[in-house]
Short mmCIF file of C-alpha atoms in Angstrom, two decimals:
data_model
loop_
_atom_site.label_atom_id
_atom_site.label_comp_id
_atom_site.label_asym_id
_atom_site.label_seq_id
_atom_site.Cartn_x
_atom_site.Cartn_y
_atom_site.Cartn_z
CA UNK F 336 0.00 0.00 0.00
CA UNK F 337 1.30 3.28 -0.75
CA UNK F 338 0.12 6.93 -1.13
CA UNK F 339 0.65 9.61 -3.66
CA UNK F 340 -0.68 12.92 -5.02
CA UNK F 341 -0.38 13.87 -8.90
CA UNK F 342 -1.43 17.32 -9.39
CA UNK F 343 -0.92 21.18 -10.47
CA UNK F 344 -1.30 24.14 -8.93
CA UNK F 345 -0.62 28.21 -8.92
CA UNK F 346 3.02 27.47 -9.19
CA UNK F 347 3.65 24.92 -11.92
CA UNK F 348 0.14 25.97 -14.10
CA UNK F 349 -0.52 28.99 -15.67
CA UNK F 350 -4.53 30.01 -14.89
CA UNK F 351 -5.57 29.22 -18.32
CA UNK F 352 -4.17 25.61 -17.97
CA UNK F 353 -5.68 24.96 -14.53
CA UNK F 354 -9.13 25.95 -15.62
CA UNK F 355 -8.70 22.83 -17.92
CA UNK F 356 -8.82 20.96 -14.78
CA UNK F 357 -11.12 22.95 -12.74
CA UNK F 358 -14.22 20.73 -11.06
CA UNK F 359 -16.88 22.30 -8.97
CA UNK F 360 -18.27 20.34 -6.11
CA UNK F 361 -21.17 18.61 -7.61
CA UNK F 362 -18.59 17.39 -10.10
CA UNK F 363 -16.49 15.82 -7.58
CA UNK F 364 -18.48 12.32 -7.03
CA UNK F 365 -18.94 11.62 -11.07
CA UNK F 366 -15.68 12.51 -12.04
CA UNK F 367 -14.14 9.91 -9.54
CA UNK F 368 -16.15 7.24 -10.30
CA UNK F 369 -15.27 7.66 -14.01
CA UNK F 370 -11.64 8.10 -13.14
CA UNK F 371 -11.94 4.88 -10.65
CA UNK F 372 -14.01 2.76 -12.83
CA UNK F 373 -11.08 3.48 -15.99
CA UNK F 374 -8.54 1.35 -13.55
CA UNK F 375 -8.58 -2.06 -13.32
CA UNK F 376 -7.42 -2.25 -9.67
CA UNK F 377 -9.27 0.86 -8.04
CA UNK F 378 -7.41 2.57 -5.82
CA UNK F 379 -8.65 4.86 -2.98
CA UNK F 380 -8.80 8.37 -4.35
CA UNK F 381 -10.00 12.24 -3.59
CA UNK F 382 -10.13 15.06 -6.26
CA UNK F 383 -9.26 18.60 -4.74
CA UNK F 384 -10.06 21.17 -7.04
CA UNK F 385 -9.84 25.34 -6.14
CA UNK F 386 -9.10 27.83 -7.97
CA UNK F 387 -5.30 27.51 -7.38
CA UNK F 388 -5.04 23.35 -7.76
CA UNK F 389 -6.61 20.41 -9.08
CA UNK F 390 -4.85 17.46 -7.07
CA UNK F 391 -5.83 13.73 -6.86
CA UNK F 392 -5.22 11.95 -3.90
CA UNK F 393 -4.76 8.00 -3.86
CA UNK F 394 -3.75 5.58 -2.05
CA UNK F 395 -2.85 1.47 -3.85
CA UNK F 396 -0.61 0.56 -6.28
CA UNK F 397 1.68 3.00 -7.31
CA UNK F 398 1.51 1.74 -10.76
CA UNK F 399 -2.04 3.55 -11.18
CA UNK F 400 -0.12 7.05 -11.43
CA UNK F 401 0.71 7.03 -15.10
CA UNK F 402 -2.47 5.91 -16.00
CA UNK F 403 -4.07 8.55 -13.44
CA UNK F 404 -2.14 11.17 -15.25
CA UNK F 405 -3.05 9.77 -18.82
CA UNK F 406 -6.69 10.13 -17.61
CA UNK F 407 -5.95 13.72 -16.00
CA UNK F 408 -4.86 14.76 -19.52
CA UNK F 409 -7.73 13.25 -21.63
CA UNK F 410 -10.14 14.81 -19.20
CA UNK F 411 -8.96 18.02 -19.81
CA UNK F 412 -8.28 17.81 -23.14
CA UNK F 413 -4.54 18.14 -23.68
CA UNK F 414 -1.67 15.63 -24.17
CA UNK F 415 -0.15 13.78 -21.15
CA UNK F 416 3.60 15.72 -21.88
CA UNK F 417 1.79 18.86 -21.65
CA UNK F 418 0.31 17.99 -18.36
CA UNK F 419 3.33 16.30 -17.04
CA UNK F 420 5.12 19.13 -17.70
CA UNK F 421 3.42 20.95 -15.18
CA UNK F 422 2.09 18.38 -12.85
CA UNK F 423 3.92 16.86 -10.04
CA UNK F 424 3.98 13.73 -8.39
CA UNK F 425 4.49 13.12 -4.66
CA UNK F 426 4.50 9.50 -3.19
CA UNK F 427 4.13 8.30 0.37
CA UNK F 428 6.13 10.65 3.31
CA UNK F 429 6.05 13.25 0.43
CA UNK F 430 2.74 12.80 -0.31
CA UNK F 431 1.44 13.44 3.36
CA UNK F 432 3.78 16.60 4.07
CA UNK F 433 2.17 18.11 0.79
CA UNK F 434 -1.59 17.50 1.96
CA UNK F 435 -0.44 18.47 5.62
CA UNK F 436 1.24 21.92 4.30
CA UNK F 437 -1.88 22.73 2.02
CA UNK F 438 -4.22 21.76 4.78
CA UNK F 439 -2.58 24.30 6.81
CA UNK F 440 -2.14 26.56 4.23
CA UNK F 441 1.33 27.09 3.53
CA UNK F 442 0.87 25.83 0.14
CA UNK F 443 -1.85 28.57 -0.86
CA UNK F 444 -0.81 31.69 -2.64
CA UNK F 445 -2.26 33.79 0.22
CA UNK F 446 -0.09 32.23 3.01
CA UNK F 447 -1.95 31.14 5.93
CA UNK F 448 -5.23 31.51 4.59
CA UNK F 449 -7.74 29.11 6.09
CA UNK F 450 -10.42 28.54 3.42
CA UNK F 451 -8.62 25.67 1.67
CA UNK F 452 -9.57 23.50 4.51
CA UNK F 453 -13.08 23.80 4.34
CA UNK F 454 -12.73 22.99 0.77
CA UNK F 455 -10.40 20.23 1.92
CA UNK F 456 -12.96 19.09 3.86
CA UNK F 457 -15.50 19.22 1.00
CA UNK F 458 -13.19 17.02 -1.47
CA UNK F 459 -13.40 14.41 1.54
CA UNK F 460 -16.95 14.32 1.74
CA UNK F 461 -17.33 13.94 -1.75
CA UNK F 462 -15.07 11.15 -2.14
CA UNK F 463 -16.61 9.65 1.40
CA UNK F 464 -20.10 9.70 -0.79
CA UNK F 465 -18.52 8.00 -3.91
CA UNK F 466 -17.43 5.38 -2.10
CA UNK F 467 -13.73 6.32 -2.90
CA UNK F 468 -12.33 6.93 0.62
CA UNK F 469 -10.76 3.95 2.20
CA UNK F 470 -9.12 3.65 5.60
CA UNK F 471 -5.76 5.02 4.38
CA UNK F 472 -6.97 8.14 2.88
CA UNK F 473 -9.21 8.39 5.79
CA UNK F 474 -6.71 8.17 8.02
CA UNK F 475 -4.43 10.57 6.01
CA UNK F 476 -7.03 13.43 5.91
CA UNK F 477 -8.05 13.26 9.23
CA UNK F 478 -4.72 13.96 10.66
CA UNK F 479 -4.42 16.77 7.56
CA UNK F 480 -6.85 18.29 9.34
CA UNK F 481 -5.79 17.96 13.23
CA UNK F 482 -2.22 19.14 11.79
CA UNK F 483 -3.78 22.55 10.60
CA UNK F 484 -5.68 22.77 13.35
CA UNK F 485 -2.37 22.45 15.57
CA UNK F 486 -0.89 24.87 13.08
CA UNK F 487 -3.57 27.07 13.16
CA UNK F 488 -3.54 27.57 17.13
CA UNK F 489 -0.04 27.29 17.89
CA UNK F 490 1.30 29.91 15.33
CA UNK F 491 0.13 33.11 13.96
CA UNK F 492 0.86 31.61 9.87
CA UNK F 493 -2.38 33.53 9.40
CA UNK F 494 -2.60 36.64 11.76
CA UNK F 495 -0.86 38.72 8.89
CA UNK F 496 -2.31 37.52 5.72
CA UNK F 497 -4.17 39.39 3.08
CA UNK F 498 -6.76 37.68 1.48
CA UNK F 499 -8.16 37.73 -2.16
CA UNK F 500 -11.05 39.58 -1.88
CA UNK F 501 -9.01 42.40 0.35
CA UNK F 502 -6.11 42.54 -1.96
CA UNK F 503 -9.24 43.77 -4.57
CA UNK F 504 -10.63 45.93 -2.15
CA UNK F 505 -6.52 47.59 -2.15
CA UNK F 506 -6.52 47.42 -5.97
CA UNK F 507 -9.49 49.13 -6.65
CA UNK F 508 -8.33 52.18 -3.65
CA UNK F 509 -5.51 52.91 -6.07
CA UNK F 510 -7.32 53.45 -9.32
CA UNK F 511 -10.41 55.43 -7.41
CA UNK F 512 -10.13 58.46 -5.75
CA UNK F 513 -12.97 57.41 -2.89
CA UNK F 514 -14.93 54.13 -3.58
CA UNK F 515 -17.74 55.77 -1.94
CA UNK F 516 -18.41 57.14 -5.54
CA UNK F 517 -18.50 53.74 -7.37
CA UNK F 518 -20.50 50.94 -8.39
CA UNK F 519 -20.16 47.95 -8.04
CA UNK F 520 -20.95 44.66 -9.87
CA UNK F 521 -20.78 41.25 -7.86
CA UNK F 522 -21.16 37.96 -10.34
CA UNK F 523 -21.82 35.10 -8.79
CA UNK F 524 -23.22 34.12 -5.40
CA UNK F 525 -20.48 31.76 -3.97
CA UNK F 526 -18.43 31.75 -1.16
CA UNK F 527 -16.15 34.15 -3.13
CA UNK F 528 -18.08 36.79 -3.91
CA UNK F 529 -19.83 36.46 -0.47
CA UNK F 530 -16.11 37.66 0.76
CA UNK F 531 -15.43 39.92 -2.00
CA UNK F 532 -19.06 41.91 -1.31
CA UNK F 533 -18.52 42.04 2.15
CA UNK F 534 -15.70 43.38 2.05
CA UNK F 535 -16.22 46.21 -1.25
CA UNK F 536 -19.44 47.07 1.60
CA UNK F 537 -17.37 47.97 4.24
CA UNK F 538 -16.07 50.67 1.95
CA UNK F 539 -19.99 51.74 1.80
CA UNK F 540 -20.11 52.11 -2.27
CA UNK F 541 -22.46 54.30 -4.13
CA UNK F 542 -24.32 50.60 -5.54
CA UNK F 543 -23.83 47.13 -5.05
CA UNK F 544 -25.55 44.85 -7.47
CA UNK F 545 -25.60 40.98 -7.24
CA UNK F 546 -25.97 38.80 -10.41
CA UNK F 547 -26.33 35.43 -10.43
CA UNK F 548 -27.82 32.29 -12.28
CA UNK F 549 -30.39 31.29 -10.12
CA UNK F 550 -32.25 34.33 -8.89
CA UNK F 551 -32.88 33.04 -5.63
CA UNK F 552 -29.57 32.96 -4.18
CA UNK F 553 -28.67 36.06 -5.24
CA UNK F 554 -31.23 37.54 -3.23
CA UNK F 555 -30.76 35.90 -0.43
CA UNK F 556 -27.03 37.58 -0.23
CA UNK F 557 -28.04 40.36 -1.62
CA UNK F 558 -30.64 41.26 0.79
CA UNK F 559 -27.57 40.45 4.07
CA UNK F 560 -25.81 43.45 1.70
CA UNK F 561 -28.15 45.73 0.66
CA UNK F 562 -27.83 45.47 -2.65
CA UNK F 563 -29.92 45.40 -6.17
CA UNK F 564 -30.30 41.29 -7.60
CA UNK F 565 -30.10 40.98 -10.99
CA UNK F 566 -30.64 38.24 -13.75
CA UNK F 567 -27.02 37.21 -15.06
CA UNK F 568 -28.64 37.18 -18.56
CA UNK F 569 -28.75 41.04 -18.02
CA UNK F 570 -25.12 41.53 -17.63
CA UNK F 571 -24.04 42.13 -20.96
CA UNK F 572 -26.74 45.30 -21.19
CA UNK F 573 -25.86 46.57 -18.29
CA UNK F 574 -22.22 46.46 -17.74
CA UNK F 575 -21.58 50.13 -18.51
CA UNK F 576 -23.68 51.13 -15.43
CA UNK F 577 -20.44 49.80 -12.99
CA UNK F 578 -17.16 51.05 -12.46
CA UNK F 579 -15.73 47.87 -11.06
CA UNK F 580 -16.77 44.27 -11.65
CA UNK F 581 -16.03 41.02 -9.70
CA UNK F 582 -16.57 37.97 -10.89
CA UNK F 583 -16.45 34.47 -9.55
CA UNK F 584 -19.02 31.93 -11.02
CA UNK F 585 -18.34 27.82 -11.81
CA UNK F 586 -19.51 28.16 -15.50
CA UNK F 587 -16.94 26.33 -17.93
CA UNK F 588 -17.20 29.66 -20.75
CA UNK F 589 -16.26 33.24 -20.09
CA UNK F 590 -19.67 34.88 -19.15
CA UNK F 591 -18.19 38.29 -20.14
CA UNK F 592 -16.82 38.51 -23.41
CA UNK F 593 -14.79 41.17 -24.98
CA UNK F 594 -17.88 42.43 -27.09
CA UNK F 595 -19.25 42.95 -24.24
CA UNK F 596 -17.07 45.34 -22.02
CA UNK F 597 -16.13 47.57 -25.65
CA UNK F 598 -19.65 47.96 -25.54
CA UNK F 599 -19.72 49.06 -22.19
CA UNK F 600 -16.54 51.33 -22.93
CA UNK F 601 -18.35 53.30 -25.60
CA UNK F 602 -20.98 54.11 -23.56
CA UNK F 603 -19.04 55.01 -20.55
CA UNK F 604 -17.09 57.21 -23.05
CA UNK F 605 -13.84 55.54 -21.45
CA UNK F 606 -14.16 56.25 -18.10
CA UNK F 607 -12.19 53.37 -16.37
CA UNK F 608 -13.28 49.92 -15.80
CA UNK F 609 -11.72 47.88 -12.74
CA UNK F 610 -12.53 44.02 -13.42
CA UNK F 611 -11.32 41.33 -10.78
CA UNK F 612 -11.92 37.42 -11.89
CA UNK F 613 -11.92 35.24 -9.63
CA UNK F 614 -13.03 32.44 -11.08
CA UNK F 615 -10.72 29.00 -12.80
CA UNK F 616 -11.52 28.64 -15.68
CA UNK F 617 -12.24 32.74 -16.43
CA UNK F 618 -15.40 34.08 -16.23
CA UNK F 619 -13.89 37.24 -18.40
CA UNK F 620 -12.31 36.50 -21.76
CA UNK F 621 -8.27 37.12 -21.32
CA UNK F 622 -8.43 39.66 -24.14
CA UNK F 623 -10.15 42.52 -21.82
CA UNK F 624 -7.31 42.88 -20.94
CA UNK F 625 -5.73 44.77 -23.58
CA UNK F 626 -8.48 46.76 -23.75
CA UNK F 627 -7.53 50.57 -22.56
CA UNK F 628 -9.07 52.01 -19.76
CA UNK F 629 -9.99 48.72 -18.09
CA UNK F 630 -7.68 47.22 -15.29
CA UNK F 631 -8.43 43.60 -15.32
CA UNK F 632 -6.70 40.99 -12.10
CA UNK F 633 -7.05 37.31 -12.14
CA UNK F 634 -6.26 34.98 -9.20
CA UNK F 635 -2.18 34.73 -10.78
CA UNK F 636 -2.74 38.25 -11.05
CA UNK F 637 -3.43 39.48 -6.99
CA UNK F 638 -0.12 36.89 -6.14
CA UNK F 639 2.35 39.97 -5.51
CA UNK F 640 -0.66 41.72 -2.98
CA UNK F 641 -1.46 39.03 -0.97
CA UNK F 642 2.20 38.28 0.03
CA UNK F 643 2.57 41.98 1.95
CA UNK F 644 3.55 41.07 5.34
CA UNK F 645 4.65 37.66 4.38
CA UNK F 646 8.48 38.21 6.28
CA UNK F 647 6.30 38.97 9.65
CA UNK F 648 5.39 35.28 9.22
CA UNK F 649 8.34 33.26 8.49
CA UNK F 650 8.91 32.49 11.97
CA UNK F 651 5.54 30.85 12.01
CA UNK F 652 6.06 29.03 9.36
CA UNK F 653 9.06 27.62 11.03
CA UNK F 654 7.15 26.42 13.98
CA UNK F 655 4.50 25.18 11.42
CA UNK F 656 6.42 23.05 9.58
CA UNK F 657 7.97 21.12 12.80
CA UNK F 658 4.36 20.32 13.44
CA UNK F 659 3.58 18.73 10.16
CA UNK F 660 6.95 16.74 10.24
CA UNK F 661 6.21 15.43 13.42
CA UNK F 662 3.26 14.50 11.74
CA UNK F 663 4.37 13.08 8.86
CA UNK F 664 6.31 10.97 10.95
CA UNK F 665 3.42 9.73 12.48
CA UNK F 666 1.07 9.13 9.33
CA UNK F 667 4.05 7.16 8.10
CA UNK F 668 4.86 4.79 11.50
CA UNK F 669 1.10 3.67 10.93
CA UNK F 670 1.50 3.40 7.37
CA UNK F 671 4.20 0.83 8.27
CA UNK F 672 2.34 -0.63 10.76
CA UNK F 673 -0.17 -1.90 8.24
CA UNK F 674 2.86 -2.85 6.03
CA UNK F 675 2.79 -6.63 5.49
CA UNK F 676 6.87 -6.73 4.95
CA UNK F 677 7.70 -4.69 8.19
CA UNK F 678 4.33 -3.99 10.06
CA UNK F 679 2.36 -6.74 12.91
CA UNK F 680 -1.42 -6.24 11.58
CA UNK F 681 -0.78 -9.24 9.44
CA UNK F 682 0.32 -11.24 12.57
CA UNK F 683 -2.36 -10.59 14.64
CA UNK F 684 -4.50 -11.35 12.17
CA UNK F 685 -3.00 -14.58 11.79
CA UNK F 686 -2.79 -15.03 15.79
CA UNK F 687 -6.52 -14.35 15.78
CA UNK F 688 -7.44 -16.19 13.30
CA UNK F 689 -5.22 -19.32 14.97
CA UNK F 690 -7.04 -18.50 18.47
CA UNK F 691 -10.17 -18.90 16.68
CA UNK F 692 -9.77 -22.04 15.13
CA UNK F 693 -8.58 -23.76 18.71
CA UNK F 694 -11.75 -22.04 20.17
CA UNK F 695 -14.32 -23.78 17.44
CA UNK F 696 -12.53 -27.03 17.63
CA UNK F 697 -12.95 -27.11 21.40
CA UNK F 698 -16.49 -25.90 21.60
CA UNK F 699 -17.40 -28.50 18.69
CA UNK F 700 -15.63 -31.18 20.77
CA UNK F 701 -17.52 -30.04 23.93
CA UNK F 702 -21.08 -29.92 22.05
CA UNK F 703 -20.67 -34.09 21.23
CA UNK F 704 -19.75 -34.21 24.94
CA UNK F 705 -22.95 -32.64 26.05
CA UNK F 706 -24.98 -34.25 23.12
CA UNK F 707 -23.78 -37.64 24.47
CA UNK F 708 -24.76 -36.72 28.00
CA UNK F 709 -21.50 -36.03 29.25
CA UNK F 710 -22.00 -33.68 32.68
CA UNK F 711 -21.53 -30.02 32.26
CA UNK F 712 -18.47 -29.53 34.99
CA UNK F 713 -16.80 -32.31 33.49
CA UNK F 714 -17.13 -31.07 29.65
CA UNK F 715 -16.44 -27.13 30.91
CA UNK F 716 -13.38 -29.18 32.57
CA UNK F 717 -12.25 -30.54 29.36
CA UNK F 718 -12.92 -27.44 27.13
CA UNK F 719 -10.69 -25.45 29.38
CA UNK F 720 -7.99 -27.62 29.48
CA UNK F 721 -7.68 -28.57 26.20
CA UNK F 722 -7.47 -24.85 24.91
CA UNK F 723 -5.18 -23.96 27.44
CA UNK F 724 -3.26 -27.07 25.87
CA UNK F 725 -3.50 -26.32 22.37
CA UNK F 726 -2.27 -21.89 23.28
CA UNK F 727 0.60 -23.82 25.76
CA UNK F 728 2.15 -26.34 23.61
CA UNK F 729 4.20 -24.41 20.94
CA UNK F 730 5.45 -21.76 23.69
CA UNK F 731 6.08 -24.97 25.84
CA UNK F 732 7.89 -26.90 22.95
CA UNK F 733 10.25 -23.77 22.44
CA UNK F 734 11.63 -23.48 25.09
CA UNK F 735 13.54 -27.30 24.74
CA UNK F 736 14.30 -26.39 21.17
CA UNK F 737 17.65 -24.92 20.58
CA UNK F 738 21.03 -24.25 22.48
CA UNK F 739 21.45 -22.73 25.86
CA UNK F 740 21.34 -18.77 24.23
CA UNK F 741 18.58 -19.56 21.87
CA UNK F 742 16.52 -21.35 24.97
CA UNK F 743 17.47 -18.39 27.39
CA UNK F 744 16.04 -15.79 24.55
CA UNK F 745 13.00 -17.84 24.53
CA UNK F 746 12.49 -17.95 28.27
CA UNK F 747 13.41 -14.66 28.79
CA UNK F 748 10.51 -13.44 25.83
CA UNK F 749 7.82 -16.32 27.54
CA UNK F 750 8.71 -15.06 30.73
CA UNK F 751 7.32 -11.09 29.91
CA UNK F 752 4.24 -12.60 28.35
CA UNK F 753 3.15 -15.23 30.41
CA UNK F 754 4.47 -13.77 34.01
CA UNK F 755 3.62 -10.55 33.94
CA UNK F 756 4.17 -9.17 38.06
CA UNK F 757 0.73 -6.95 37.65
CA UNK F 758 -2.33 -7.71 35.75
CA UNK F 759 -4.25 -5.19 33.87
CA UNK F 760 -6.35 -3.76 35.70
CA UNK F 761 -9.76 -5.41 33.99
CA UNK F 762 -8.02 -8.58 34.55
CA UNK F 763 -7.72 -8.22 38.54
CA UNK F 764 -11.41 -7.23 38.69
CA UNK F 765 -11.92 -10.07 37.42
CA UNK F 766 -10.52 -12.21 39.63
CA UNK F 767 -11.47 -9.78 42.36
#
């Protein structure tokens, strides 16, 4: 059994390579089964997909990663060099420090930031209800997730960090005089933009406008905002009416197209446009961009703002790190523990197993006493003593086999299993 994780992220991908492999949560339980079900042997896997990494998680053979990476690229349509290029491929003690560092965020291009482990936390769900998760990935997320918790309380990795949404709110304080004057455009209604609009409010903006898909969510956070809900179908007609737009939706196709915003620039007679997009894959076609008078960010984009302050956290990363190797080292001693070649699981299994054939025989033998009449003291008599002969007699026949060091081992080894000077203490109840 081994582990691994074959993935890309913010710094081996560029943004328009990642949305390739972007999944939203509902897509999460489908796309493993397909990706399970086009393996002969089926390992134990989880999909985490944000908008700075697609990663798959499994745990099996470690002959399923070339075909898991042949079935990354065909699902998002490129060639395997062109993924492998950019992907990277972590097995076993590697495998764990990588989920345990982007668990705890120090593998998140906002250091510190704590929303990957919710959507951590998602991925594991969603692989819990496909049926993917098995006891080692279990295991392996679950301490993922006390390790960032550790992290998280013991250090302050995230008492200096800038988030996404803020780093906006910054950007869009250097191209207006006083946001108090501008509008603003929210697309979506996710978790995102929920943190974007919250923020942009606390600036207390001439509008805020919320357009979304389905109508109803949008009005639900619109009306914890105070702002206008609109239908996203409007967007394209109305785009000229906002001086800053930010975008974060799960739709596979830019939703705002460069058609779109010239329009909007005519009619705004070039006053300036500030666009953020959130979203992997874009929700705004890359060619804005070069459009003048509009400032448009993506995710790659709001990198060099988020890291502000990161030296007043390198200490804490220090002390975070010793945390995750200790356990690392820890995931891994149970990994060998369930090792066949080095590990005692298969050995008490086999013990068992051995106790348990001894136990039927005797209980068998004692039933044909009892069927034949036989009285019960005298069969409880024999049943007793013959499976305290049958758990006796290779310890017993050890200790004569062998010269005098080999037989003094052997005593020595009988001696701390058999003599013990103190019971447990549910054993000397019992024979209180």
């Amino acid at each position: 059994m081994s582990v691994w994780a074959l993935g890309i992220n913010h710094n081996t991908a560029p943004l328009d390579l990642r949305g390739r492999f972007a999944f939203a949560l509902d897509q999460i339980q489908p796309t493993l089964n397909g990706y399970r079900q086009s393996l002969a042997r089926q390992p134990e896997a989880t999909l985490l997909s944000t908008c700075n990494r697609t990663e798959l998680y499994g745990a099996g053979d470690q002959s399923a990663v070339d075909p898991t990476l042949e079935w990354l690229a065909q699902t998002g349509g490129v060639s395997s060099h062109v993924l492998r290029d950019h992907a990277y491929v972590l097995r076993d003690d590697e495998a764990a420090r990588h989920a345990f560092r982007v668990a705890s965020g120090l593998d998140s291009m906002v250091l510190g930031e704590a929303q990957i482990l919710g959507q951590m936390k998602d991925a594991v769900r969603a692989a819990n209800d496909a049926g993917a998760l098995g006891t080692t990935l279990h295991q392996l997320f679950q301490r993922s997730f006390a390790v960032a918790k550790e992290v998280r309380s013991s250090t302050e990795i995230g008492s200096h960090s800038i988030s996404m949404t803020a780093a906006a709110v910054r950007l869009a304080a250097q191209l207006f005089e006083d946001l108090r004057d501008i509008k603003v455009l929210f697309v979506g209604a996710g978790e995102m933009i929920e943190l974007a609009a919250t923020h942009f409010a606390a600036k207390n903006p001439k509008g805020m406008s919320i357009a979304n898909r389905t109508l109803e969510r949008g009005e639900k956070l619109a009306g914890r905002l105070g702002a206008e809900v609109m239908r996203l179908a409007d967007v394209p007609d109305r785009l000229h009416a906002f001086d800053a737009v930010i975008s974060c939706t799960a739709s596979t196709l830019p939703i705002i197209g460069l058609g779109a915003v010239e329009r909007a620039l005519k009619k705004r007679r070039h006053r300036p446009m500030f666009m953020v997009d959130l979203a992997v894959p874009r929700d705004i076609e890359a060619e804005v961009k070069d459009l003048p008078d509009v400032y448009l960010y993506t995710v790659d984009d709001l990198a060099t703002v988020v890291q502000t302050g990161k030296e007043h956290r390198q200490a804490a990363v220090a002390q975070a790190e010793a945390i995750i190797d200790a356990g690392v080292l820890s995931f891994m001693h149970w990994m060998e523990q369930r090792d066949p070649a080095h590990g005692v699981v298969p050995l008490i299994q086999q013990i068992n197993a051995q106790a348990d054939a001894w136990r039927a025989a005797e209980m068998a033998r004692a039933r044909r006493l009892l069927a034949k009449g036989e009285p019960v003291e005298a069969v409880l008599e024999a049943l007793s003593r013959g499976l305290t002969q049958k758990m006796l007699h290779g310890t017993l026949a050890e200790l004569h086999t062998g010269d005098v060091a080999t037989r003094a081992a052997t005593a020595q080894t009988v001696s701390r299993l058999f003599l013990r000077d103190e019971l447990p203490k549910t054993s000397r109840d019992a024979h209180n």
